[in-house]
Amino acid sequence: MKTNHIKSIVLAPLLFVPVLTHATVLFTENFESYTPAQNVPTGGNWQALDPADILTAQTDSSNLFSTGNQYGQLSLINFSSNMIARATNFTGTLNGQFSMQFNDPSGEAHSGRGWSLRLGSGAGNSSTAFGVFIDDGNLFLSSGNGVDPNGGTITTYSKDVTNSLDIVFNNDNTIYNYAGGSVASHTMDVYLNGTLVGDDLAGAGGLATGVAIATFNYTAKADPFTGTLFVDNLNVNSVAVIPESSNYAILAGALGFLVVAYRRKRANQ
């Protein structure tokens, strides 16, 4: 009887675990397959890298990221021409989730408005649907057809530490519901380190609603531009997989109850 009681306590928290819709991974990059300290090659995961040394693979000797032994380094110095690191087109999706980890090093020179992260169907502003700027401790919202950093500050982030950025995007004509919330048509939800920091943020660029998101890119909008950003564990999923924080709270409480019950049982033995 006691054994069955403990089993029922063990199983109880599992009833609160959120059921997530199976997500299809459309793109993934962890920089493990490239030669360290060398330019990441075009082809494969990257369709365009201009200039060629805008993106290099680096050995993670300082353990900046929690997984993997290499990361990507985006870096430019006094660059005044067009510059872009664009991922190869993946299977398009009207809604889903873009995820990445990044580390913004304070010891590197910086000028301009930071790295522009754009999601869309192609490389230019007219093919962009959503955008943010990662800029010297600030996350800015992109705005207008020019995808400029004029949409206001979304939040701030700490430099010299690894941050997680998740963007739940919806370029469909209807509301997109996901485990964690919902996002209106042609808007995005932005999470930093698991916390919702931007709810139904407006899109930017010229891509029409109803056209699938099929690529992303990093670029810079300053003349000249100097900046360095470390990135790793890039993923695009067709289904957003951020669970509701309330479910985590319920699960944590249930697990806490389990631990107390288990300790009491051990003490009474």
PDB file of N, CA and C in Angstrom, residues 86 89 118-130 145 147 171 204-208 211-217:
ATOM      1  N   ARG A  86      23.757  35.461 -44.386  1.00  0.00           N
ATOM      2  CA  ARG A  86      22.404  34.973 -44.653  1.00  0.00           C
ATOM      3  C   ARG A  86      22.358  33.462 -44.680  1.00  0.00           C
ATOM      4  N   ASN A  89      18.038  29.155 -47.577  1.00  0.00           N
ATOM      5  CA  ASN A  89      16.584  29.026 -47.463  1.00  0.00           C
ATOM      6  C   ASN A  89      16.197  27.643 -46.953  1.00  0.00           C
ATOM      7  N   ARG A 118      17.164  39.784 -39.164  1.00  0.00           N
ATOM      8  CA  ARG A 118      15.948  39.894 -39.974  1.00  0.00           C
ATOM      9  C   ARG A 118      15.439  38.502 -40.344  1.00  0.00           C
ATOM     10  N   LEU A 119      14.123  38.317 -40.243  1.00  0.00           N
ATOM     11  CA  LEU A 119      13.462  37.087 -40.647  1.00  0.00           C
ATOM     12  C   LEU A 119      12.548  37.397 -41.820  1.00  0.00           C
ATOM     13  N   GLY A 120      12.640  36.583 -42.865  1.00  0.00           N
ATOM     14  CA  GLY A 120      11.799  36.827 -44.032  1.00  0.00           C
ATOM     15  C   GLY A 120      11.939  35.744 -45.079  1.00  0.00           C
ATOM     16  N   SER A 121      11.695  36.139 -46.327  1.00  0.00           N
ATOM     17  CA  SER A 121      11.757  35.180 -47.432  1.00  0.00           C
ATOM     18  C   SER A 121      13.018  35.351 -48.271  1.00  0.00           C
ATOM     19  N   GLY A 122      13.766  36.428 -48.014  1.00  0.00           N
ATOM     20  CA  GLY A 122      14.963  36.701 -48.788  1.00  0.00           C
ATOM     21  C   GLY A 122      15.906  37.607 -48.031  1.00  0.00           C
ATOM     22  N   ALA A 123      16.833  38.222 -48.741  1.00  0.00           N
ATOM     23  CA  ALA A 123      17.920  38.936 -48.084  1.00  0.00           C
ATOM     24  C   ALA A 123      17.601  40.385 -47.767  1.00  0.00           C
ATOM     25  N   GLY A 124      16.819  41.066 -48.583  1.00  0.00           N
ATOM     26  CA  GLY A 124      16.654  42.505 -48.462  1.00  0.00           C
ATOM     27  C   GLY A 124      15.510  42.921 -47.568  1.00  0.00           C
ATOM     28  N   ASN A 125      15.391  44.253 -47.384  1.00  0.00           N
ATOM     29  CA  ASN A 125      14.300  44.798 -46.571  1.00  0.00           C
ATOM     30  C   ASN A 125      12.930  44.460 -47.140  1.00  0.00           C
ATOM     31  N   SER A 126      12.818  44.442 -48.461  1.00  0.00           N
ATOM     32  CA  SER A 126      11.523  44.155 -49.083  1.00  0.00           C
ATOM     33  C   SER A 126      11.095  42.707 -48.871  1.00  0.00           C
ATOM     34  N   SER A 127      12.060  41.854 -48.512  1.00  0.00           N
ATOM     35  CA  SER A 127      11.754  40.436 -48.269  1.00  0.00           C
ATOM     36  C   SER A 127      11.719  40.109 -46.788  1.00  0.00           C
ATOM     37  N   THR A 128      11.730  41.143 -45.945  1.00  0.00           N
ATOM     38  CA  THR A 128      11.766  40.963 -44.495  1.00  0.00           C
ATOM     39  C   THR A 128      10.375  41.132 -43.904  1.00  0.00           C
ATOM     40  N   ALA A 129      10.066  40.313 -42.880  1.00  0.00           N
ATOM     41  CA  ALA A 129       8.788  40.427 -42.176  1.00  0.00           C
ATOM     42  C   ALA A 129       8.972  40.860 -40.728  1.00  0.00           C
ATOM     43  N   PHE A 130      10.111  40.466 -40.100  1.00  0.00           N
ATOM     44  CA  PHE A 130      10.337  40.757 -38.689  1.00  0.00           C
ATOM     45  C   PHE A 130      11.809  41.079 -38.463  1.00  0.00           C
ATOM     46  N   ASN A 145       9.473  50.039 -43.484  1.00  0.00           N
ATOM     47  CA  ASN A 145       9.915  49.266 -44.637  1.00  0.00           C
ATOM     48  C   ASN A 145      11.432  49.174 -44.726  1.00  0.00           C
ATOM     49  N   VAL A 147      13.342  48.588 -42.192  1.00  0.00           N
ATOM     50  CA  VAL A 147      13.794  47.701 -41.109  1.00  0.00           C
ATOM     51  C   VAL A 147      14.842  48.428 -40.257  1.00  0.00           C
ATOM     52  N   ASN A 171       3.359  35.210 -39.525  1.00  0.00           N
ATOM     53  CA  ASN A 171       3.091  35.981 -40.737  1.00  0.00           C
ATOM     54  C   ASN A 171       1.838  35.477 -41.444  1.00  0.00           C
ATOM     55  N   ALA A 204       8.301  44.314 -39.523  1.00  0.00           N
ATOM     56  CA  ALA A 204       9.007  45.369 -40.253  1.00  0.00           C
ATOM     57  C   ALA A 204       9.431  44.820 -41.607  1.00  0.00           C
ATOM     58  N   GLY A 205       9.585  45.746 -42.574  1.00  0.00           N
ATOM     59  CA  GLY A 205       9.988  45.326 -43.909  1.00  0.00           C
ATOM     60  C   GLY A 205       8.816  45.276 -44.865  1.00  0.00           C
ATOM     61  N   GLY A 206       9.081  44.795 -46.061  1.00  0.00           N
ATOM     62  CA  GLY A 206       8.070  44.834 -47.099  1.00  0.00           C
ATOM     63  C   GLY A 206       7.408  43.518 -47.421  1.00  0.00           C
ATOM     64  N   LEU A 207       7.722  42.454 -46.682  1.00  0.00           N
ATOM     65  CA  LEU A 207       7.128  41.159 -46.988  1.00  0.00           C
ATOM     66  C   LEU A 207       5.656  41.149 -46.600  1.00  0.00           C
ATOM     67  N   ALA A 208       4.812  40.752 -47.525  1.00  0.00           N
ATOM     68  CA  ALA A 208       3.370  40.753 -47.283  1.00  0.00           C
ATOM     69  C   ALA A 208       2.963  39.658 -46.316  1.00  0.00           C
ATOM     70  N   VAL A 211       2.977  35.393 -46.682  1.00  0.00           N
ATOM     71  CA  VAL A 211       4.153  34.824 -47.340  1.00  0.00           C
ATOM     72  C   VAL A 211       5.025  34.156 -46.283  1.00  0.00           C
ATOM     73  N   ALA A 212       5.496  32.951 -46.571  1.00  0.00           N
ATOM     74  CA  ALA A 212       6.206  32.145 -45.577  1.00  0.00           C
ATOM     75  C   ALA A 212       7.586  32.716 -45.256  1.00  0.00           C
ATOM     76  N   ILE A 213       7.999  32.518 -44.004  1.00  0.00           N
ATOM     77  CA  ILE A 213       9.355  32.829 -43.567  1.00  0.00           C
ATOM     78  C   ILE A 213      10.246  31.664 -43.978  1.00  0.00           C
ATOM     79  N   ALA A 214      11.335  31.962 -44.708  1.00  0.00           N
ATOM     80  CA  ALA A 214      12.150  30.890 -45.269  1.00  0.00           C
ATOM     81  C   ALA A 214      13.645  31.112 -45.093  1.00  0.00           C
ATOM     82  N   THR A 215      14.037  32.200 -44.421  1.00  0.00           N
ATOM     83  CA  THR A 215      15.454  32.436 -44.163  1.00  0.00           C
ATOM     84  C   THR A 215      15.597  33.510 -43.096  1.00  0.00           C
ATOM     85  N   PHE A 216      16.797  33.685 -42.602  1.00  0.00           N
ATOM     86  CA  PHE A 216      17.111  34.789 -41.689  1.00  0.00           C
ATOM     87  C   PHE A 216      18.518  35.274 -42.025  1.00  0.00           C
ATOM     88  N   ASN A 217      18.829  36.470 -41.566  1.00  0.00           N
ATOM     89  CA  ASN A 217      20.165  36.992 -41.825  1.00  0.00           C
ATOM     90  C   ASN A 217      20.578  37.982 -40.755  1.00  0.00           C
TER      91      ASN A 217
END
